Short mmCIF file of C-alpha atoms and ligand atoms in Angstrom, two decimals:
data_model
loop_
_atom_site.label_atom_id
_atom_site.label_comp_id
_atom_site.label_asym_id
_atom_site.label_seq_id
_atom_site.Cartn_x
_atom_site.Cartn_y
_atom_site.Cartn_z
CA MET A 1 150.93 221.59 -155.34
CA SER A 2 149.34 222.11 -151.94
CA ALA A 3 149.20 220.67 -148.48
CA LYS A 4 146.01 219.83 -146.58
CA LEU A 5 145.95 219.43 -142.80
CA ILE A 6 143.70 217.22 -140.83
CA VAL A 7 143.44 218.21 -137.23
CA GLY A 8 141.40 217.10 -134.27
CA THR A 9 139.08 219.85 -132.82
CA GLN A 10 138.21 218.07 -129.53
CA TRP A 11 139.97 215.67 -127.18
CA GLY A 12 141.07 213.17 -129.86
CA ASP A 13 139.38 210.17 -131.47
CA GLU A 14 137.16 212.42 -133.58
CA GLY A 15 137.41 210.10 -136.62
CA LYS A 16 140.47 211.72 -138.02
CA ALA A 17 141.76 208.51 -139.75
CA LYS A 18 138.51 207.73 -141.34
CA ILE A 19 138.59 211.18 -143.08
CA ILE A 20 142.38 210.85 -143.91
CA ASP A 21 141.59 207.59 -145.54
CA TYR A 22 138.67 209.13 -147.43
CA LEU A 23 140.88 211.84 -148.68
CA SER A 24 144.06 209.93 -149.41
CA GLY A 25 142.77 208.59 -152.74
CA GLN A 26 143.67 211.93 -154.23
CA ILE A 27 146.93 212.40 -152.23
CA HIS A 28 150.58 211.59 -152.97
CA ILE A 29 152.10 211.70 -149.53
CA VAL A 30 150.62 211.44 -145.95
CA VAL A 31 152.72 212.74 -143.02
CA ARG A 32 152.25 212.25 -139.37
CA TYR A 33 153.75 215.32 -137.67
CA GLN A 34 153.53 214.87 -133.92
CA GLY A 35 152.58 212.44 -131.16
CA GLY A 36 153.60 208.85 -131.12
CA ALA A 37 152.07 205.45 -130.44
CA ASN A 38 149.65 207.09 -128.12
CA ALA A 39 147.53 207.56 -131.11
CA GLY A 40 144.94 205.02 -132.16
CA HIS A 41 143.68 205.77 -135.78
CA THR A 42 140.91 203.39 -137.10
CA VAL A 43 140.19 202.89 -140.76
CA LYS A 44 137.38 200.62 -142.04
CA VAL A 45 137.58 199.49 -145.70
CA ALA A 46 135.42 196.83 -147.28
CA GLY A 47 134.39 195.64 -143.70
CA LYS A 48 137.88 195.29 -142.51
CA LYS A 49 139.24 197.37 -139.66
CA TYR A 50 142.80 198.69 -139.38
CA VAL A 51 144.25 200.58 -136.42
CA PHE A 52 147.34 202.62 -136.88
CA HIS A 53 149.48 204.07 -134.05
CA LEU A 54 152.53 205.43 -135.84
CA ILE A 55 152.18 204.62 -139.42
CA PRO A 56 150.24 207.32 -141.39
CA SER A 57 146.61 206.21 -142.27
CA GLY A 58 147.27 206.68 -146.01
CA ILE A 59 149.26 203.39 -146.10
CA LEU A 60 146.31 201.42 -147.38
CA TYR A 61 146.53 203.19 -150.77
CA GLN A 62 149.37 201.49 -152.69
CA ASP A 63 150.57 204.62 -154.47
CA VAL A 64 150.63 206.83 -151.31
CA SER A 65 154.07 207.50 -149.56
CA CYS A 66 154.03 207.75 -145.80
CA VAL A 67 156.26 210.12 -143.79
CA ILE A 68 156.98 209.97 -139.98
CA GLY A 69 157.84 213.57 -139.47
CA ASN A 70 160.45 215.15 -137.19
CA GLY A 71 157.78 216.17 -134.69
CA VAL A 72 156.85 212.46 -134.02
CA VAL A 73 158.36 210.40 -131.14
CA LEU A 74 159.08 207.07 -132.71
CA ASP A 75 158.85 203.90 -130.63
CA PRO A 76 160.90 201.33 -132.65
CA GLN A 77 158.93 198.41 -130.97
CA ALA A 78 155.61 199.86 -131.72
CA PHE A 79 156.77 200.58 -135.28
CA GLN A 80 157.98 197.13 -136.06
CA GLN A 81 154.94 195.60 -134.63
CA GLU A 82 152.69 197.66 -136.87
CA ILE A 83 154.87 196.86 -139.89
CA GLU A 84 154.36 193.12 -139.12
CA GLU A 85 150.69 193.48 -138.71
CA LEU A 86 150.40 195.14 -142.03
CA ARG A 87 152.51 192.59 -143.66
CA LYS A 88 150.06 189.86 -142.44
CA GLU A 89 147.34 191.67 -144.16
CA ASN A 90 149.54 191.77 -147.42
CA ILE A 91 150.03 195.45 -147.25
CA GLU A 92 153.43 196.21 -148.60
CA THR A 93 155.32 198.80 -146.61
CA GLU A 94 158.76 198.35 -148.16
CA GLY A 95 159.95 201.59 -149.80
CA ARG A 96 156.69 203.33 -148.93
CA ILE A 97 157.64 204.77 -145.47
CA LEU A 98 160.03 207.53 -144.69
CA ILE A 99 161.39 208.52 -141.23
CA SER A 100 162.67 212.01 -140.46
CA ASP A 101 166.31 211.91 -139.39
CA CYS A 102 165.19 214.50 -136.71
CA ALA A 103 162.35 212.34 -135.17
CA HIS A 104 163.01 211.40 -131.59
CA ILE A 105 163.37 207.74 -130.69
CA LEU A 106 161.27 206.54 -127.79
CA LEU A 107 163.09 203.97 -125.68
CA ASP A 108 162.13 201.53 -122.97
CA TYR A 109 163.02 203.86 -120.11
CA HIS A 110 160.51 206.52 -121.32
CA ARG A 111 157.67 203.96 -121.04
CA THR A 112 159.04 202.95 -117.61
CA ILE A 113 159.04 206.48 -116.37
CA ASP A 114 155.58 207.35 -117.76
CA GLU A 115 154.26 204.14 -116.10
CA HIS A 116 155.86 205.00 -112.67
CA ARG A 117 154.88 208.67 -112.69
CA GLU A 118 151.25 207.72 -113.40
CA THR A 119 151.09 205.09 -110.87
CA SER A 120 152.72 207.17 -108.13
CA ALA A 121 150.61 210.21 -108.86
CA GLY A 122 147.45 208.75 -107.49
CA ASP A 123 144.40 210.87 -108.04
CA LYS A 124 146.75 213.63 -109.55
CA LYS A 125 147.38 211.37 -112.57
CA ILE A 126 147.01 212.58 -116.16
CA GLY A 127 145.56 209.31 -117.41
CA THR A 128 148.25 209.01 -120.05
CA THR A 129 148.32 206.10 -122.51
CA ARG A 130 151.50 204.95 -120.71
CA ARG A 131 153.34 204.80 -123.95
CA GLY A 132 156.23 207.10 -122.76
CA ILE A 133 155.18 210.13 -124.74
CA GLY A 134 155.68 212.89 -122.07
CA SER A 135 158.98 211.51 -121.07
CA CYS A 136 160.42 211.32 -124.55
CA TYR A 137 159.28 214.84 -125.36
CA ALA A 138 160.75 216.08 -122.03
CA ASP A 139 164.10 214.54 -123.09
CA ARG A 140 163.89 216.34 -126.51
CA VAL A 141 163.36 219.71 -124.85
CA ASN A 142 166.06 218.85 -122.23
CA ARG A 143 168.28 218.10 -125.21
CA ILE A 144 169.12 214.60 -124.03
CA GLY A 145 167.07 212.85 -126.80
CA ILE A 146 168.32 210.31 -129.40
CA ARG A 147 167.20 211.06 -132.87
CA ALA A 148 166.65 208.75 -135.83
CA GLY A 149 169.60 210.32 -137.62
CA ASP A 150 171.83 209.49 -134.71
CA LEU A 151 171.46 205.84 -135.59
CA LEU A 152 173.37 206.22 -138.70
CA ASP A 153 176.80 206.69 -136.89
CA GLU A 154 177.27 203.93 -134.41
CA HIS A 155 180.50 205.45 -132.82
CA THR A 156 178.96 208.81 -132.10
CA LEU A 157 175.72 207.17 -130.94
CA LYS A 158 177.53 205.13 -128.37
CA GLN A 159 179.35 208.18 -126.93
CA ARG A 160 175.97 209.90 -126.84
CA LEU A 161 174.23 207.08 -125.15
CA GLU A 162 176.96 207.09 -122.49
CA HIS A 163 176.22 210.61 -121.70
CA VAL A 164 172.37 210.35 -121.91
CA LEU A 165 172.14 207.10 -119.90
CA GLU A 166 174.20 208.58 -117.05
CA ILE A 167 171.47 211.20 -116.64
CA LYS A 168 168.51 208.83 -117.29
CA ASN A 169 169.95 206.09 -115.00
CA ARG A 170 170.17 208.55 -112.11
CA GLU A 171 166.54 209.42 -112.64
CA LEU A 172 165.45 205.77 -112.98
CA GLU A 173 167.11 204.66 -109.95
CA ARG A 174 166.84 207.60 -107.49
CA ILE A 175 163.36 208.81 -108.36
CA TYR A 176 161.64 205.54 -109.59
CA GLY A 177 163.63 202.88 -107.95
CA GLN A 178 164.15 201.10 -111.28
CA PRO A 179 167.14 199.17 -112.55
CA CYS A 180 169.64 201.10 -114.79
CA CYS A 181 169.94 200.77 -118.56
CA GLU A 182 173.06 199.29 -119.95
CA VAL A 183 174.61 201.30 -122.69
CA ASN A 184 175.36 198.18 -124.87
CA ARG A 185 171.93 196.74 -124.59
CA VAL A 186 170.28 199.95 -125.77
CA LEU A 187 172.86 200.34 -128.44
CA ASP A 188 172.24 196.75 -129.70
CA GLY A 189 168.43 197.34 -129.80
CA LEU A 190 168.93 200.60 -131.75
CA MET A 191 171.44 198.99 -134.08
CA SER A 192 169.17 196.09 -135.00
CA PHE A 193 166.47 198.72 -135.82
CA ARG A 194 168.97 200.58 -137.90
CA ASP A 195 169.99 197.49 -139.77
CA ARG A 196 166.34 197.01 -140.90
CA PHE A 197 165.26 200.51 -141.46
CA GLN A 198 168.29 202.48 -142.21
CA LYS A 199 167.24 203.46 -145.76
CA TYR A 200 163.95 204.82 -144.45
CA ILE A 201 165.76 207.63 -142.34
CA ILE A 202 166.18 210.74 -144.56
CA ASN A 203 165.80 214.58 -144.22
CA THR A 204 162.01 214.41 -144.76
CA SER A 205 161.50 218.30 -144.53
CA PHE A 206 163.73 218.56 -147.69
CA PHE A 207 161.88 215.58 -149.34
CA LEU A 208 158.44 217.15 -148.63
CA ASN A 209 159.27 220.54 -149.84
CA GLU A 210 160.92 219.16 -153.06
CA SER A 211 157.89 216.98 -153.62
CA LEU A 212 155.49 219.81 -153.13
CA LYS A 213 157.54 222.01 -155.54
CA ALA A 214 157.35 219.16 -158.02
CA GLY A 215 153.50 219.22 -157.92
CA LYS A 216 152.94 216.34 -155.45
CA SER A 217 149.97 216.74 -152.92
CA VAL A 218 150.45 216.29 -149.12
CA LEU A 219 148.07 215.47 -146.40
CA LEU A 220 149.37 216.29 -142.84
CA GLU A 221 147.87 213.84 -140.28
CA GLY A 222 147.37 215.19 -136.81
CA ALA A 223 147.09 212.89 -133.82
CA GLN A 224 145.20 213.69 -130.58
CA GLY A 225 143.17 216.98 -130.86
CA THR A 226 143.17 220.72 -130.06
CA MET A 227 142.04 220.20 -126.48
CA LEU A 228 144.95 217.91 -125.81
CA ASP A 229 147.44 220.47 -127.23
CA ILE A 230 150.25 221.24 -124.78
CA ASP A 231 149.52 225.00 -125.24
CA PHE A 232 145.88 225.28 -126.12
CA GLY A 233 144.41 222.32 -124.37
CA THR A 234 143.20 221.62 -120.84
CA TYR A 235 146.70 221.74 -119.32
CA PRO A 236 147.97 219.83 -117.43
CA TYR A 237 145.56 217.27 -118.71
CA VAL A 238 146.98 217.32 -122.19
CA THR A 239 149.50 215.45 -124.28
CA SER A 240 153.15 216.72 -124.64
CA SER A 241 153.04 218.06 -128.26
CA ASN A 242 151.13 220.41 -130.43
CA PRO A 243 148.53 218.67 -132.56
CA THR A 244 147.41 222.28 -133.77
CA THR A 245 148.45 223.90 -137.10
CA GLY A 246 151.61 225.34 -135.75
CA GLY A 247 152.77 221.88 -134.76
CA ALA A 248 151.89 220.60 -138.30
CA ILE A 249 154.37 223.13 -139.78
CA SER A 250 157.11 222.70 -137.16
CA GLY A 251 156.56 218.84 -136.98
CA SER A 252 156.88 218.29 -140.84
CA GLY A 253 159.23 221.16 -141.88
CA ILE A 254 157.04 222.17 -144.86
CA ASP A 255 156.94 225.65 -146.04
CA PHE A 256 153.76 227.11 -144.54
CA ARG A 257 152.74 228.74 -147.81
CA TYR A 258 151.87 225.24 -149.24
CA LEU A 259 149.22 224.91 -146.71
CA ASP A 260 145.89 225.79 -148.33
CA GLN A 261 143.32 223.77 -146.28
CA VAL A 262 143.02 223.10 -142.62
CA ILE A 263 140.16 220.54 -142.03
CA GLY A 264 139.05 220.34 -138.41
CA ILE A 265 137.59 216.89 -137.60
CA ALA A 266 134.62 217.33 -135.24
CA LYS A 267 132.62 214.41 -133.82
CA ALA A 268 128.91 215.11 -133.67
CA TYR A 269 129.16 214.73 -129.96
CA VAL A 270 132.31 214.67 -127.81
CA THR A 271 134.49 212.09 -126.07
CA ARG A 272 137.62 212.18 -123.92
CA VAL A 273 139.92 209.50 -122.52
CA GLY A 274 141.93 210.16 -119.47
CA GLU A 275 141.54 212.77 -116.64
CA GLY A 276 140.79 216.45 -116.92
CA PRO A 277 137.79 218.84 -117.28
CA PHE A 278 134.90 218.07 -119.67
CA PRO A 279 132.19 220.63 -119.55
CA THR A 280 129.43 218.77 -121.43
CA GLU A 281 130.24 215.33 -119.91
CA LEU A 282 127.11 213.14 -119.27
CA GLU A 283 126.45 211.42 -116.04
CA ALA A 284 127.35 207.68 -115.87
CA ALA A 285 124.09 206.08 -117.22
CA ARG A 286 123.50 208.46 -120.16
CA ALA A 287 127.26 208.40 -121.04
CA GLU A 288 127.07 204.61 -121.14
CA GLU A 289 124.22 204.69 -123.54
CA LEU A 290 126.16 207.05 -125.84
CA ARG A 291 129.35 204.98 -125.33
CA GLU A 292 127.57 201.77 -126.52
CA LEU A 293 125.94 203.55 -129.43
CA GLY A 294 129.16 205.01 -130.60
CA GLY A 295 131.58 202.13 -129.72
CA GLU A 296 133.53 204.48 -127.72
CA TYR A 297 136.41 202.58 -126.41
CA GLY A 298 139.98 203.59 -126.78
CA ALA A 299 141.74 202.24 -129.97
CA THR A 300 145.14 202.27 -128.10
CA THR A 301 144.38 201.32 -124.61
CA GLY A 302 140.77 200.01 -124.84
CA ARG A 303 139.65 202.31 -122.03
CA PRO A 304 136.00 203.45 -122.02
CA ARG A 305 135.78 206.93 -123.35
CA ARG A 306 133.87 209.54 -121.40
CA CYS A 307 131.13 210.99 -123.36
CA GLY A 308 129.18 214.22 -123.74
CA TRP A 309 127.34 216.60 -126.10
CA PHE A 310 128.71 218.72 -128.92
CA ASP A 311 130.44 221.76 -127.41
CA VAL A 312 130.41 224.81 -129.75
CA GLU A 313 133.00 226.80 -127.66
CA VAL A 314 135.46 224.03 -127.97
CA VAL A 315 135.14 224.00 -131.74
CA ARG A 316 135.25 227.71 -131.98
CA HIS A 317 138.42 227.64 -130.04
CA ALA A 318 139.81 225.05 -132.40
CA ALA A 319 138.73 227.09 -135.43
CA ARG A 320 140.74 230.14 -133.94
CA VAL A 321 143.98 228.43 -132.95
CA ASN A 322 144.08 226.23 -136.06
CA GLY A 323 142.67 228.61 -138.77
CA LEU A 324 140.08 225.99 -139.83
CA THR A 325 138.89 226.30 -143.38
CA SER A 326 136.34 223.74 -142.98
CA ILE A 327 134.97 220.94 -140.71
CA ALA A 328 134.42 217.23 -141.37
CA LEU A 329 131.60 216.24 -139.13
CA THR A 330 131.79 212.57 -138.03
CA LYS A 331 129.67 209.93 -136.33
CA ILE A 332 126.50 211.84 -136.74
CA ASP A 333 124.80 208.58 -137.45
CA VAL A 334 125.31 207.67 -133.75
CA LEU A 335 122.84 210.38 -132.84
CA SER A 336 120.00 208.84 -134.71
CA ALA A 337 118.78 207.09 -131.58
CA TYR A 338 117.74 210.33 -129.79
CA ASP A 339 114.52 212.34 -129.66
CA ARG A 340 116.21 215.51 -129.02
CA ILE A 341 120.02 216.32 -128.94
CA PRO A 342 121.59 218.79 -126.64
CA VAL A 343 124.24 221.15 -127.88
CA ALA A 344 126.25 223.29 -125.67
CA VAL A 345 126.09 226.79 -127.19
CA ALA A 346 127.67 229.02 -124.50
CA TYR A 347 129.76 229.08 -121.45
CA LYS A 348 128.69 231.34 -118.53
CA SER A 349 130.39 232.36 -115.24
CA GLY A 350 128.41 234.18 -112.59
CA GLY A 351 125.59 234.55 -115.06
CA GLU A 352 127.65 236.32 -117.66
CA ARG A 353 128.47 234.85 -120.94
CA LEU A 354 132.14 234.23 -121.58
CA PRO A 355 133.55 235.63 -124.88
CA ALA A 356 135.78 232.56 -125.35
CA LEU A 357 136.86 229.32 -123.89
CA PRO A 358 138.80 230.34 -120.74
CA SER A 359 142.56 229.45 -121.05
CA ALA A 360 142.93 229.13 -117.40
CA GLY A 361 140.71 226.14 -117.10
CA LEU A 362 137.28 224.76 -117.62
CA THR A 363 136.13 224.33 -114.07
CA ASN A 364 133.35 226.35 -112.49
CA ILE A 365 131.73 227.30 -115.73
CA GLU A 366 128.02 226.98 -116.44
CA VAL A 367 127.09 225.52 -119.85
CA GLU A 368 124.06 226.78 -121.77
CA TYR A 369 122.38 224.22 -123.99
CA GLU A 370 120.13 224.34 -126.95
CA TYR A 371 118.00 221.26 -127.70
CA MET A 372 117.77 220.11 -131.30
CA PRO A 373 115.09 217.91 -132.63
CA GLY A 374 116.34 214.34 -133.56
CA TRP A 375 115.58 212.35 -136.60
CA LYS A 376 115.13 208.88 -135.35
CA THR A 377 115.86 207.20 -138.66
CA ASP A 378 119.00 205.22 -139.70
CA ILE A 379 121.06 207.56 -141.81
CA SER A 380 124.09 205.23 -142.42
CA HIS A 381 123.11 204.73 -146.01
CA ALA A 382 122.91 208.38 -146.82
CA ARG A 383 125.44 209.35 -149.59
CA SER A 384 124.35 212.87 -150.24
CA LEU A 385 123.06 215.76 -148.11
CA ALA A 386 119.74 215.21 -149.84
CA ASP A 387 119.40 211.70 -148.51
CA LEU A 388 119.49 213.10 -144.97
CA PRO A 389 116.29 213.83 -143.06
CA ARG A 390 115.41 217.47 -142.56
CA GLU A 391 116.16 217.47 -138.81
CA CYS A 392 119.59 216.06 -139.38
CA ARG A 393 120.36 218.58 -142.19
CA ASN A 394 119.14 221.19 -139.57
CA TYR A 395 121.64 219.90 -136.90
CA ILE A 396 124.40 220.12 -139.47
CA ASP A 397 123.53 223.67 -140.59
CA LYS A 398 123.10 224.78 -136.97
CA LEU A 399 126.56 223.47 -135.93
CA ALA A 400 128.10 225.27 -139.00
CA GLU A 401 126.23 228.54 -137.94
CA TRP A 402 127.33 228.30 -134.37
CA THR A 403 130.92 227.33 -134.94
CA ASP A 404 131.14 229.80 -137.90
CA VAL A 405 133.01 227.22 -139.98
CA PRO A 406 131.63 225.59 -143.17
CA ILE A 407 131.08 221.84 -143.00
CA SER A 408 132.67 220.25 -146.02
CA ILE A 409 132.31 216.57 -145.14
CA VAL A 410 129.75 214.56 -143.28
CA SER A 411 130.58 211.03 -142.05
CA VAL A 412 127.66 208.75 -141.39
CA GLY A 413 129.57 205.40 -140.73
CA PRO A 414 133.00 203.96 -140.10
CA GLY A 415 133.48 202.74 -143.74
CA ARG A 416 135.28 204.65 -146.42
CA GLU A 417 132.04 204.69 -148.54
CA ALA A 418 129.95 206.16 -145.64
CA THR A 419 131.00 209.67 -146.38
CA ILE A 420 129.11 212.65 -147.73
CA ALA A 421 130.91 215.45 -149.63
CA ALA A 422 128.98 218.37 -148.24
CA GLY A 423 130.45 221.25 -150.28
P1 GDP B 501 140.86 209.00 -134.61
O1 GDP B 501 141.82 208.83 -133.50
O2 GDP B 501 140.49 210.52 -134.61
O3 GDP B 501 141.36 208.56 -135.92
O4 GDP B 501 139.60 208.27 -134.19
P2 GDP B 501 139.53 206.78 -133.71
O5 GDP B 501 139.91 205.79 -134.71
O6 GDP B 501 140.29 206.59 -132.39
O7 GDP B 501 137.99 206.61 -133.24
C1 GDP B 501 136.97 206.82 -134.15
C2 GDP B 501 136.13 205.57 -134.22
O8 GDP B 501 134.82 205.95 -134.81
C3 GDP B 501 136.63 204.53 -135.00
O9 GDP B 501 136.25 203.32 -134.40
C4 GDP B 501 136.12 204.68 -136.29
O10 GDP B 501 135.99 203.48 -137.09
C5 GDP B 501 134.66 205.15 -136.00
N1 GDP B 501 133.96 206.07 -136.97
C6 GDP B 501 134.73 207.11 -137.69
N2 GDP B 501 133.75 207.81 -138.37
C7 GDP B 501 132.59 207.29 -138.01
C8 GDP B 501 131.20 207.64 -138.36
O11 GDP B 501 131.01 208.52 -139.13
N3 GDP B 501 130.28 206.84 -137.87
C9 GDP B 501 130.50 205.86 -136.95
N4 GDP B 501 129.44 205.13 -136.52
N5 GDP B 501 131.84 205.54 -136.60
C10 GDP B 501 132.74 206.17 -137.16
P1 IMO B 502 144.18 209.93 -131.23
O1 IMO B 502 145.35 210.43 -132.34
C1 IMO B 502 142.45 210.46 -127.37
C2 IMO B 502 145.19 211.37 -124.05
C3 IMO B 502 145.49 210.39 -123.04
C4 IMO B 502 145.75 211.35 -121.87
C5 IMO B 502 146.51 212.43 -122.40
C6 IMO B 502 147.90 212.38 -122.30
O2 IMO B 502 143.81 208.64 -131.44
O3 IMO B 502 143.04 210.91 -131.24
P2 IMO B 502 149.78 210.81 -123.43
O4 IMO B 502 149.85 209.37 -123.56
O5 IMO B 502 149.71 211.47 -124.78
O6 IMO B 502 150.88 211.48 -122.58
O7 IMO B 502 148.36 211.08 -122.73
O8 IMO B 502 146.17 212.51 -123.88
N1 IMO B 502 145.45 210.95 -125.41
C7 IMO B 502 144.53 210.73 -126.37
N2 IMO B 502 143.18 210.72 -126.20
N3 IMO B 502 142.97 210.09 -128.52
C8 IMO B 502 144.41 210.09 -128.57
O9 IMO B 502 145.03 210.01 -129.88
C9 IMO B 502 145.13 210.34 -127.57
N4 IMO B 502 146.56 210.40 -127.30
C10 IMO B 502 146.64 210.79 -126.10
O10 IMO B 502 144.30 209.56 -122.87
O11 IMO B 502 144.47 211.91 -121.35
MG1 MG B 503 142.03 207.53 -131.83
#
């Protein structure tokens, strides 16, 4: 069978989980392939809201298996808390979640370091979620990480922890003035996690490829978005992984030839949480209006999201680096309040049009806007393109034309049912 990929085209929070939930009805396995509990993925079903941080958004479908891939940094505390919350909602997780033995484990000291680095950076801070993400990925690259598979052999894990903690404790004490971590305490925490979740930990790359070979369908769930990608985003104001297509392959270990659709999720306007450039950002009063209309507050940290207009160059960039086969356009219902809707159609520098989004940074660029007529009607009950007012269809058509990517899904509300299959 085949694999489909869902990837954010902007700065995250595009509504990825809403579309993943919508598509998961026809899927056997949903895989998170990067990021960690920095993600906040919201699904609304029958009026009830669920927010996922680590567990794949397909978990609401009983027959779907969920995989936490090798590219994820797994925070055992956040993971167990999420399992508990699902249990309270009577959603069975037992036997439905698999964890890659190569996924890195995020420990308390990763959170401590993230917190202290952000606090001490002053106005140079990244605005991270303070979930320890960058610190855990740094240890992975430095080859001093602990992986889920390491938990399966206590003796070797203890030896490894002794080595790793010697390095980390030096960092904690000397750079951040924090207390050291004791080997036995960290080990005990990891062993209690292992006692409960040992049977979840397997070679998920093997499992996924065998499942695909056997005819199962797989949905790869990206977290964050292209503009937060460590390589293709607004560095250094990015996350520490690759949400883009390359990261989906390396973070899941599936044979890339199974991938036949890459669906980019694009919000009908743009938001960003944290610091960093944002060319179409609105000034305070107008941003606040859009924030209230769209309910734009972080699903993980509750921070108000910065708001701006749709940026064609950003999505064209996402189309290139991800190889998008189509776009799912979300939250278009939020724009129903406006008489006219600005869309950024080009970037200029010194009066000259830039051929692409500059990789060196997004400062000192001029943005050229086109102004689209609004529709001023509630569209949240539309279930086909024909139900939408002409001006709204025109907005959708123009975005497809400018981004040069077909729009296959239009979302007109947070609920599963508020979705239009657009072709
Ligand atoms: P994700 O991180 O990309 O999964 O997105 P988030 O869950 O962080 O943020 C998207 C928010 O918009 C959530 O509160 C969703 O319930 C909501 N949402 C998703 N699609 C739509 C839509 O089409 N219309 C409206 N009004 N809300 C939506
Ligand atoms: P989802 O999956 C929006 C942002 C943070 C910060 C930067 C680095 O819900 O779209 P990190 O904690 O990753 O080191 O922070 O990335 N960020 C997100 N912004 N949505 C997310 O996830 C994000 N995950 C991280 O705000 O600017
Ligand atoms: Mg989110």
